[in-house]
Tab-separated table of C-alpha atoms in Angstrom:
chain	number	residue	atom	x	y	z
A	1	UNK	CA	-5.463	-74.407	-15.676
A	2	UNK	CA	-6.104	-74.888	-19.323
A	3	UNK	CA	-7.885	-78.102	-20.164
A	4	UNK	CA	-10.793	-77.791	-17.751
A	5	UNK	CA	-11.531	-74.244	-18.850
A	6	UNK	CA	-11.212	-74.988	-22.539
A	7	UNK	CA	-13.539	-77.959	-22.135
A	8	UNK	CA	-16.048	-75.766	-20.343
A	9	UNK	CA	-15.870	-73.197	-23.129
A	10	UNK	CA	-16.612	-75.957	-25.628
A	11	UNK	CA	-19.538	-77.181	-23.542
A	12	UNK	CA	-21.026	-73.710	-23.411
A	13	UNK	CA	-20.460	-73.083	-27.104
A	14	UNK	CA	-22.321	-76.278	-27.919
A	15	UNK	CA	-25.083	-75.368	-25.492
A	16	UNK	CA	-25.450	-72.107	-27.408
A	17	UNK	CA	-25.985	-74.085	-30.614
A	18	UNK	CA	-22.521	-73.597	-32.055
A	19	UNK	CA	-20.782	-76.523	-33.712
A	20	UNK	CA	-17.377	-77.210	-32.181
A	21	UNK	CA	-14.850	-79.140	-34.278
A	22	UNK	CA	-12.041	-80.651	-32.254
A	23	UNK	CA	-8.647	-80.634	-33.955
A	24	UNK	CA	-6.956	-83.818	-32.766
A	25	UNK	CA	-4.473	-83.151	-30.001
A	26	UNK	CA	-5.988	-79.846	-28.920
A	27	UNK	CA	-5.823	-80.753	-25.238
A	28	UNK	CA	-2.048	-81.164	-25.348
A	29	UNK	CA	-1.245	-78.324	-27.737
A	30	UNK	CA	0.291	-75.015	-26.693
A	31	UNK	CA	3.300	-72.766	-27.172
A	32	UNK	CA	5.106	-73.956	-24.061
A	33	UNK	CA	3.828	-71.375	-21.610
A	34	UNK	CA	1.543	-72.151	-18.712
A	35	UNK	CA	-1.851	-70.529	-19.003
A	36	UNK	CA	-3.154	-67.888	-16.663
A	37	UNK	CA	-6.190	-66.950	-18.696
A	38	UNK	CA	-8.190	-63.933	-17.689
A	39	UNK	CA	-9.652	-62.678	-20.924
A	40	UNK	CA	-10.461	-63.125	-24.597
A	41	UNK	CA	-8.819	-61.699	-27.698
A	42	UNK	CA	-10.365	-61.685	-31.178
A	43	UNK	CA	-8.413	-61.546	-34.444
A	44	UNK	CA	-8.828	-61.967	-38.165
A	45	UNK	CA	-6.640	-64.326	-40.145
A	46	UNK	CA	-6.227	-62.009	-43.159
A	47	UNK	CA	-6.950	-65.052	-45.335
A	48	UNK	CA	-9.940	-65.996	-47.503
A	49	UNK	CA	-13.214	-67.053	-45.891
A	50	UNK	CA	-12.723	-70.688	-44.995
A	51	UNK	CA	-13.020	-73.385	-42.386
A	52	UNK	CA	-9.967	-74.213	-40.293
A	53	UNK	CA	-10.254	-77.965	-40.403
A	54	UNK	CA	-7.676	-80.726	-40.856
A	55	UNK	CA	-6.547	-80.735	-44.482
A	56	UNK	CA	-7.085	-77.024	-45.064
A	57	UNK	CA	-4.243	-74.578	-45.577
A	58	UNK	CA	-5.386	-72.070	-43.009
A	59	UNK	CA	-6.023	-74.827	-40.493
A	60	UNK	CA	-2.488	-76.120	-40.904
A	61	UNK	CA	-1.021	-72.659	-40.377
A	62	UNK	CA	-3.058	-72.013	-37.239
A	63	UNK	CA	-1.994	-75.336	-35.755
A	64	UNK	CA	1.610	-75.586	-36.905
A	65	UNK	CA	2.601	-71.959	-37.388
A	66	UNK	CA	4.822	-70.423	-40.027
A	67	UNK	CA	8.531	-70.875	-40.735
A	68	UNK	CA	9.347	-67.905	-38.518
A	69	UNK	CA	6.658	-68.460	-35.893
A	70	UNK	CA	5.836	-71.684	-34.128
A	71	UNK	CA	2.238	-72.755	-33.682
A	72	UNK	CA	-0.320	-72.888	-32.375
A	73	UNK	CA	-1.406	-69.411	-33.462
A	74	UNK	CA	-4.753	-69.388	-31.660
A	75	UNK	CA	-6.901	-71.371	-29.265
A	76	UNK	CA	-10.048	-71.416	-31.418
A	77	UNK	CA	-10.739	-70.626	-35.051
A	78	UNK	CA	-14.094	-69.205	-36.095
A	79	UNK	CA	-15.099	-70.708	-39.428
A	80	UNK	CA	-17.034	-69.161	-42.287
A	81	UNK	CA	-20.201	-71.068	-41.328
A	82	UNK	CA	-20.100	-69.888	-37.725
A	83	UNK	CA	-18.722	-73.130	-36.373
A	84	UNK	CA	-15.507	-73.121	-34.384
A	85	UNK	CA	-12.476	-75.349	-34.352
A	86	UNK	CA	-10.750	-75.814	-31.029
A	87	UNK	CA	-7.040	-75.930	-31.752
A	88	UNK	CA	-5.197	-75.530	-28.467
A	89	UNK	CA	-6.155	-75.611	-24.814
A	90	UNK	CA	-2.840	-74.108	-23.777
A	91	UNK	CA	-1.378	-70.699	-24.648
A	92	UNK	CA	-0.953	-69.896	-28.329
A	93	UNK	CA	1.161	-67.349	-30.179
A	94	UNK	CA	-1.468	-64.808	-31.120
A	95	UNK	CA	-1.376	-61.847	-28.792
A	96	UNK	CA	2.231	-60.600	-28.699
A	97	UNK	CA	2.932	-58.023	-26.032
A	98	UNK	CA	0.139	-55.971	-24.545
A	99	UNK	CA	-0.065	-52.289	-23.753
A	100	UNK	CA	-2.094	-50.948	-26.644
A	101	UNK	CA	-4.606	-48.132	-26.813
A	102	UNK	CA	-7.500	-49.841	-24.984
A	103	UNK	CA	-6.592	-52.576	-22.539
A	104	UNK	CA	-9.672	-52.443	-20.338
A	105	UNK	CA	-8.920	-54.428	-17.183
A	106	UNK	CA	-6.400	-56.681	-18.925
A	107	UNK	CA	-2.758	-56.437	-17.873
A	108	UNK	CA	0.084	-54.707	-19.653
A	109	UNK	CA	2.644	-57.448	-19.998
A	110	UNK	CA	5.292	-58.853	-22.254
A	111	UNK	CA	3.771	-62.318	-21.779
A	112	UNK	CA	0.242	-61.629	-22.953
A	113	UNK	CA	-0.292	-64.926	-24.814
A	114	UNK	CA	-0.698	-66.839	-21.566
A	115	UNK	CA	-3.239	-64.354	-20.241
A	116	UNK	CA	-5.837	-64.441	-23.020
A	117	UNK	CA	-7.568	-67.101	-25.057
A	118	UNK	CA	-7.436	-66.224	-28.753
A	119	UNK	CA	-10.072	-66.561	-31.463
A	120	UNK	CA	-8.888	-66.292	-35.056
A	121	UNK	CA	-11.867	-65.450	-37.268
A	122	UNK	CA	-11.183	-66.885	-40.708
A	123	UNK	CA	-11.843	-64.007	-43.090
A	124	UNK	CA	-9.815	-61.450	-45.022
A	125	UNK	CA	-10.281	-58.477	-42.702
A	126	UNK	CA	-10.792	-56.206	-45.706
A	127	UNK	CA	-14.552	-56.628	-45.539
A	128	UNK	CA	-17.050	-57.524	-42.830
A	129	UNK	CA	-17.001	-61.029	-41.475
A	130	UNK	CA	-20.063	-63.203	-42.089
A	131	UNK	CA	-23.050	-62.715	-39.800
A	132	UNK	CA	-22.611	-66.263	-38.556
A	133	UNK	CA	-18.998	-65.513	-37.644
A	134	UNK	CA	-20.008	-62.327	-35.858
A	135	UNK	CA	-22.649	-64.133	-33.830
A	136	UNK	CA	-20.197	-66.835	-32.882
A	137	UNK	CA	-17.510	-64.305	-31.957
A	138	UNK	CA	-19.995	-62.569	-29.662
A	139	UNK	CA	-20.916	-65.774	-27.926
A	140	UNK	CA	-17.350	-67.014	-27.726
A	141	UNK	CA	-16.262	-63.740	-26.123
A	142	UNK	CA	-19.110	-63.844	-23.637
A	143	UNK	CA	-18.433	-67.475	-22.759
A	144	UNK	CA	-14.675	-67.083	-22.377
A	145	UNK	CA	-15.078	-64.080	-20.111
A	146	UNK	CA	-17.692	-66.001	-18.102
A	147	UNK	CA	-15.330	-68.936	-17.692
A	148	UNK	CA	-12.031	-67.093	-17.292
A	149	UNK	CA	-12.741	-63.426	-16.830
A	150	UNK	CA	-15.068	-63.013	-13.854
A	151	UNK	CA	-17.993	-62.491	-16.270
A	152	UNK	CA	-16.567	-59.091	-17.142
A	153	UNK	CA	-17.141	-58.529	-20.844
A	154	UNK	CA	-14.591	-55.718	-20.761
A	155	UNK	CA	-12.051	-58.509	-20.648
A	156	UNK	CA	-12.911	-59.289	-24.278
A	157	UNK	CA	-10.762	-57.137	-26.524
A	158	UNK	CA	-9.698	-56.868	-30.134
A	159	UNK	CA	-6.065	-57.471	-30.954
A	160	UNK	CA	-6.116	-53.939	-32.330
A	161	UNK	CA	-6.863	-52.638	-28.846
A	162	UNK	CA	-4.090	-54.440	-26.993
A	163	UNK	CA	-1.340	-54.538	-29.606
A	164	UNK	CA	1.654	-52.267	-29.232
A	165	UNK	CA	2.532	-52.567	-32.929
A	166	UNK	CA	-0.519	-51.044	-34.571
A	167	UNK	CA	-2.513	-54.163	-35.392
A	168	UNK	CA	-6.013	-53.504	-36.759
A	169	UNK	CA	-7.685	-56.890	-36.385
A	170	UNK	CA	-10.463	-57.798	-36.501
A	171	UNK	CA	-11.356	-55.336	-39.252
A	172	UNK	CA	-14.349	-54.776	-41.517
A	173	UNK	CA	-12.452	-52.686	-44.086
A	174	UNK	CA	-8.776	-52.177	-44.819
A	175	UNK	CA	-7.216	-50.741	-41.684
A	176	UNK	CA	-10.548	-50.234	-39.892
A	177	UNK	CA	-11.208	-52.258	-36.757
A	178	UNK	CA	-14.775	-53.298	-36.027
A	179	UNK	CA	-16.658	-51.284	-33.406
A	180	UNK	CA	-15.545	-53.097	-30.283
A	181	UNK	CA	-17.649	-51.005	-27.915
A	182	UNK	CA	-20.777	-52.161	-29.729
A	183	UNK	CA	-19.327	-55.655	-29.921
A	184	UNK	CA	-18.838	-55.906	-26.165
A	185	UNK	CA	-22.237	-54.450	-25.350
A	186	UNK	CA	-23.913	-56.861	-27.729
A	187	UNK	CA	-21.859	-59.753	-26.363
A	188	UNK	CA	-22.921	-58.878	-22.843
A	189	UNK	CA	-26.576	-59.014	-23.862
A	190	UNK	CA	-26.860	-61.827	-26.339
A	191	UNK	CA	-23.569	-63.609	-26.173
A	192	UNK	CA	-24.681	-66.467	-23.959
A	193	UNK	CA	-28.108	-66.974	-25.463
A	194	UNK	CA	-28.850	-69.778	-27.902
A	195	UNK	CA	-28.087	-69.080	-31.529
A	196	UNK	CA	-30.950	-67.491	-33.459
A	197	UNK	CA	-30.591	-68.377	-37.081
A	198	UNK	CA	-32.220	-65.262	-38.446
A	199	UNK	CA	-30.356	-62.750	-36.320
A	200	UNK	CA	-27.973	-60.610	-38.343
A	201	UNK	CA	-24.961	-58.665	-37.231
A	202	UNK	CA	-26.920	-55.470	-37.761
A	203	UNK	CA	-29.653	-56.751	-35.499
A	204	UNK	CA	-27.165	-57.708	-32.842
A	205	UNK	CA	-25.493	-54.343	-33.108
A	206	UNK	CA	-28.517	-52.242	-33.287
A	207	UNK	CA	-32.031	-53.552	-33.426
A	208	UNK	CA	-31.880	-55.571	-30.250
A	209	UNK	CA	-29.878	-52.924	-28.492
A	210	UNK	CA	-30.774	-49.632	-30.139
A	211	UNK	CA	-29.382	-47.511	-27.340
A	212	UNK	CA	-25.842	-48.667	-27.770
A	213	UNK	CA	-25.269	-48.266	-31.472
A	214	UNK	CA	-25.938	-45.610	-34.089
A	215	UNK	CA	-26.922	-48.472	-36.342
A	216	UNK	CA	-29.894	-49.112	-34.105
A	217	UNK	CA	-32.112	-46.297	-35.309
A	218	UNK	CA	-31.100	-46.719	-38.910
A	219	UNK	CA	-31.865	-50.384	-38.721
A	220	UNK	CA	-35.245	-49.777	-37.157
A	221	UNK	CA	-36.094	-47.327	-39.935
A	222	UNK	CA	-34.904	-49.841	-42.477
A	223	UNK	CA	-37.131	-52.502	-40.981
A	224	UNK	CA	-40.058	-50.092	-41.002
A	225	UNK	CA	-39.341	-49.235	-44.636
A	226	UNK	CA	-39.245	-52.927	-45.459
A	227	UNK	CA	-42.545	-53.406	-43.634
A	228	UNK	CA	-44.202	-50.524	-45.499
A	229	UNK	CA	-42.786	-51.657	-48.812
A	230	UNK	CA	-44.018	-55.158	-48.147
A	231	UNK	CA	-47.467	-53.894	-47.262
A	232	UNK	CA	-47.593	-51.694	-50.360
A	233	UNK	CA	-46.438	-54.568	-52.502
A	234	UNK	CA	-49.144	-56.769	-51.034
A	235	UNK	CA	-51.813	-54.136	-51.598
A	236	UNK	CA	-50.633	-53.575	-55.155
A	237	UNK	CA	-50.870	-57.287	-55.816
A	238	UNK	CA	-54.377	-57.400	-54.379
A	239	UNK	CA	-55.390	-54.420	-56.518
A	240	UNK	CA	-54.005	-56.048	-59.629
A	241	UNK	CA	-55.907	-59.242	-58.907
A	242	UNK	CA	-59.110	-57.250	-58.329
A	243	UNK	CA	-58.585	-55.325	-61.568
A	244	UNK	CA	-58.076	-58.526	-63.498
A	245	UNK	CA	-61.240	-59.983	-61.987
A	246	UNK	CA	-63.141	-56.777	-62.837
A	247	UNK	CA	-61.865	-56.891	-66.403
A	248	UNK	CA	-63.100	-60.438	-66.786
A	249	UNK	CA	-66.512	-59.435	-65.443
A	250	UNK	CA	-66.623	-56.407	-67.745
A	251	UNK	CA	-65.805	-58.534	-70.781
A	252	UNK	CA	-68.568	-60.959	-69.898
A	253	UNK	CA	-70.991	-58.117	-69.313
A	254	UNK	CA	-70.064	-56.496	-72.626
A	255	UNK	CA	-70.680	-59.772	-74.427
A	256	UNK	CA	-74.084	-60.062	-72.798
A	257	UNK	CA	-74.937	-56.494	-73.729
A	258	UNK	CA	-73.920	-57.110	-77.329
A	259	UNK	CA	-76.109	-60.179	-77.508
A	260	UNK	CA	-78.939	-58.378	-75.818
A	261	UNK	CA	-78.483	-55.435	-78.169
A	262	UNK	CA	-78.820	-57.656	-81.174
A	263	UNK	CA	-81.951	-59.192	-79.709
A	264	UNK	CA	-83.340	-55.738	-78.963
A	265	UNK	CA	-82.549	-54.485	-82.466
A	266	UNK	CA	-84.264	-57.478	-84.041
A	267	UNK	CA	-87.281	-57.201	-81.767
A	268	UNK	CA	-87.455	-53.485	-82.331
A	269	UNK	CA	-87.262	-53.815	-86.084
A	270	UNK	CA	-89.910	-56.508	-86.062
A	271	UNK	CA	-92.146	-54.448	-83.808
A	272	UNK	CA	-91.749	-51.420	-86.002
A	273	UNK	CA	-92.561	-53.451	-89.098
A	274	UNK	CA	-95.677	-54.899	-87.466
A	275	UNK	CA	-96.764	-51.451	-86.376
A	276	UNK	CA	-96.250	-50.045	-89.839
A	277	UNK	CA	-98.154	-52.900	-91.333
A	278	UNK	CA	-101.018	-52.205	-88.956
A	279	UNK	CA	-100.769	-48.464	-89.249
A	280	UNK	CA	-99.644	-47.539	-92.717
A	281	UNK	CA	-98.307	-44.008	-92.718
A	282	UNK	CA	-100.206	-41.273	-94.455
A	283	UNK	CA	-97.785	-39.236	-96.402
A	284	UNK	CA	-98.689	-35.729	-97.361
A	285	UNK	CA	-96.308	-34.496	-99.954
A	286	UNK	CA	-96.087	-31.086	-101.393
A	287	UNK	CA	-95.188	-31.400	-105.050
A	288	UNK	CA	-94.052	-28.519	-107.126
A	289	UNK	CA	-95.788	-27.835	-110.515
A	290	UNK	CA	-92.678	-28.824	-112.340
A	291	UNK	CA	-92.445	-32.130	-110.498
A	292	UNK	CA	-96.154	-32.706	-111.005
A	293	UNK	CA	-95.685	-32.172	-114.728
A	294	UNK	CA	-92.682	-34.456	-114.822
A	295	UNK	CA	-94.563	-37.137	-112.925
A	296	UNK	CA	-97.529	-36.792	-115.291
A	297	UNK	CA	-95.251	-37.033	-118.262
A	298	UNK	CA	-93.543	-40.104	-116.907
A	299	UNK	CA	-96.918	-41.636	-116.112
A	300	UNK	CA	-98.105	-40.908	-119.639
A	301	UNK	CA	-95.014	-42.538	-121.100
A	302	UNK	CA	-95.508	-45.523	-118.879
A	303	UNK	CA	-99.174	-45.742	-119.866
A	304	UNK	CA	-98.261	-45.627	-123.577
A	305	UNK	CA	-95.678	-48.378	-123.047
A	306	UNK	CA	-98.275	-50.473	-121.272
A	307	UNK	CA	-100.782	-50.039	-124.070
A	308	UNK	CA	-98.197	-51.022	-126.621
A	309	UNK	CA	-97.512	-54.245	-124.753
A	310	UNK	CA	-101.212	-55.033	-124.527
A	311	UNK	CA	-101.651	-54.222	-128.229
A	312	UNK	CA	-98.851	-56.668	-129.086
B	1	UNK	CA	15.690	-74.646	-30.928
B	2	UNK	CA	12.924	-72.192	-30.193
B	3	UNK	CA	12.050	-69.418	-32.633
B	4	UNK	CA	9.603	-66.582	-32.317
B	5	UNK	CA	9.000	-63.652	-34.655
B	6	UNK	CA	7.009	-60.426	-34.512
B	7	UNK	CA	6.582	-57.544	-36.914
B	8	UNK	CA	6.999	-54.073	-35.442
B	9	UNK	CA	7.032	-50.470	-36.465
B	10	UNK	CA	10.498	-49.052	-36.053
B	11	UNK	CA	9.532	-46.896	-33.107
B	12	UNK	CA	8.431	-49.984	-31.144
B	13	UNK	CA	11.572	-51.999	-31.849
B	14	UNK	CA	12.816	-51.902	-28.259
B	15	UNK	CA	9.545	-53.091	-26.722
B	16	UNK	CA	9.018	-55.810	-29.292
B	17	UNK	CA	12.571	-57.078	-28.961
B	18	UNK	CA	12.082	-57.274	-25.210
B	19	UNK	CA	8.854	-59.166	-25.786
B	20	UNK	CA	10.572	-61.672	-28.089
B	21	UNK	CA	13.292	-62.319	-25.538
B	22	UNK	CA	10.809	-62.642	-22.669
B	23	UNK	CA	8.539	-64.930	-24.649
B	24	UNK	CA	11.286	-67.380	-25.560
B	25	UNK	CA	12.690	-67.349	-22.029
B	26	UNK	CA	9.258	-68.088	-20.595
B	27	UNK	CA	8.838	-71.100	-22.838
B	28	UNK	CA	12.172	-72.536	-21.771
B	29	UNK	CA	11.526	-72.237	-18.041
B	30	UNK	CA	9.111	-74.223	-15.875
B	31	UNK	CA	7.609	-71.160	-14.277
B	32	UNK	CA	7.464	-68.983	-17.398
B	33	UNK	CA	10.345	-66.827	-16.221
B	34	UNK	CA	10.710	-63.993	-18.751
B	35	UNK	CA	14.236	-63.114	-17.636
B	36	UNK	CA	16.177	-66.311	-17.071
B	37	UNK	CA	17.176	-66.908	-20.698
B	38	UNK	CA	16.343	-63.529	-22.179
B	39	UNK	CA	19.987	-62.643	-22.668
B	40	UNK	CA	20.603	-65.916	-24.507
B	41	UNK	CA	18.127	-65.138	-27.261
B	42	UNK	CA	19.695	-64.357	-30.634
B	43	UNK	CA	17.873	-61.541	-32.369
B	44	UNK	CA	17.738	-60.993	-36.125
B	45	UNK	CA	16.093	-57.884	-37.501
B	46	UNK	CA	15.108	-57.439	-41.134
B	47	UNK	CA	13.134	-54.724	-42.863
B	48	UNK	CA	9.597	-55.739	-43.783
B	49	UNK	CA	6.987	-53.460	-45.249
B	50	UNK	CA	7.072	-50.136	-43.473
B	51	UNK	CA	8.572	-51.679	-40.345
B	52	UNK	CA	10.875	-54.436	-39.186
B	53	UNK	CA	10.558	-58.105	-38.403
B	54	UNK	CA	12.260	-59.177	-35.222
B	55	UNK	CA	13.021	-62.874	-34.989
B	56	UNK	CA	14.499	-64.443	-31.911
B	57	UNK	CA	15.948	-67.905	-31.501
B	58	UNK	CA	16.900	-69.673	-28.321
B	59	UNK	CA	18.867	-72.897	-28.227
B	60	UNK	CA	16.613	-74.635	-25.736
B	61	UNK	CA	13.457	-76.726	-25.785
B	62	UNK	CA	10.052	-76.031	-24.274
B	63	UNK	CA	9.495	-77.823	-20.989
B	64	UNK	CA	5.765	-77.402	-20.444
B	65	UNK	CA	4.282	-80.596	-18.974
B	66	UNK	CA	1.539	-80.725	-21.572
B	67	UNK	CA	4.104	-81.038	-24.363
B	68	UNK	CA	5.499	-84.254	-22.960
B	69	UNK	CA	4.361	-87.540	-24.424
B	70	UNK	CA	3.155	-88.809	-21.066
B	71	UNK	CA	0.895	-85.834	-20.436
B	72	UNK	CA	-2.634	-86.818	-19.470
B	73	UNK	CA	-5.275	-84.086	-19.840
B	74	UNK	CA	-7.206	-85.622	-16.955
B	75	UNK	CA	-4.253	-84.978	-14.669
B	76	UNK	CA	-4.325	-81.352	-15.768
B	77	UNK	CA	-8.052	-81.126	-15.059
B	78	UNK	CA	-7.570	-82.682	-11.637
B	79	UNK	CA	-4.714	-80.356	-10.825
B	80	UNK	CA	-6.470	-77.273	-12.160
B	81	UNK	CA	-10.186	-77.692	-11.651
B	82	UNK	CA	-12.678	-75.254	-13.056
B	83	UNK	CA	-12.992	-72.178	-10.888
B	84	UNK	CA	-16.536	-71.386	-12.008
B	85	UNK	CA	-19.613	-73.630	-11.920
B	86	UNK	CA	-19.959	-75.697	-15.045
B	87	UNK	CA	-23.220	-75.412	-16.913
B	88	UNK	CA	-23.251	-79.196	-17.000
B	89	UNK	CA	-23.508	-79.217	-13.202
B	90	UNK	CA	-26.480	-76.879	-13.328
B	91	UNK	CA	-28.470	-79.069	-15.680
């Protein structure tokens, strides 16, 4: 029951806008078990962000396995750009035994690999995955549970939830599994919708579904803060432009005033001179006897000097 | 030769060993029988990190039809048709 379902998953992934790379031979690749898929399991590779494509190290490991563990190690790989690589239609060695802390409706069994399709998200697991990877993981989980799991999103689990050996994947910090409750709720809502390029993981977690995640309110406040900051920045820019324009006008006005002032001063001086010429001032001076004597003396000296010149 | 390895904390050694045996037996049987060859699996346990690595080996080969050279995916699709409506049929 593998090939038809895996093909359908690919069709739906592509319909959701996700690029699907096909690793040659994926339709005949498996670990030797016969599939009885009824759910989805997400993992991290604990390797650098990368694309699992032919020629890459991580791709080779996921297809061929390790010296102590035969491949394939997953059914799909989720690449750093949000694309996926389909690696095996048939069961892969990714799930181990089940019976962990949160199985949901999935079975407790020693043969869990044949019961769940596995998505290896190619990232270290010591930090959050890329938004594009998160979006793709949501949609992949929704699609796989639609195709194989009676459209019950509870059939999408993290390896950390089903493992009996304490696995933590997929994680967003060392030893800390991502919030799978929020993941499933978001996958149920947006997982089958077409990809929206500008949607972030935080939006998927919270903004679009504020009732299901504590991030929701915080994100809304953050958006509001961004909106206010943007508005304030815009107003500040407008004010600066207006101030610059006002300064230019003031400079021009000051120049005009200076010119006008000069013209006024000249006109005023000329008018005053004309007036004085037409209306000579009558000066009444009070002269002290001493000054009068000094003036008379000076006048006498001047008169004597004048007479001397005439006499010469 | 089939090999299969899992890491385990010490306290889960019994369950993980049982899983390794069941897994290898299921691969070697046409109906994924977890018991038929479980006793034939050789188990090697080594310390790794703060736990143990349990590696099993079984001297058999996988017999899944899809691993044979003459496997045709279209035969698999015909034998196991999709159990839900395809979105391609809706469009």
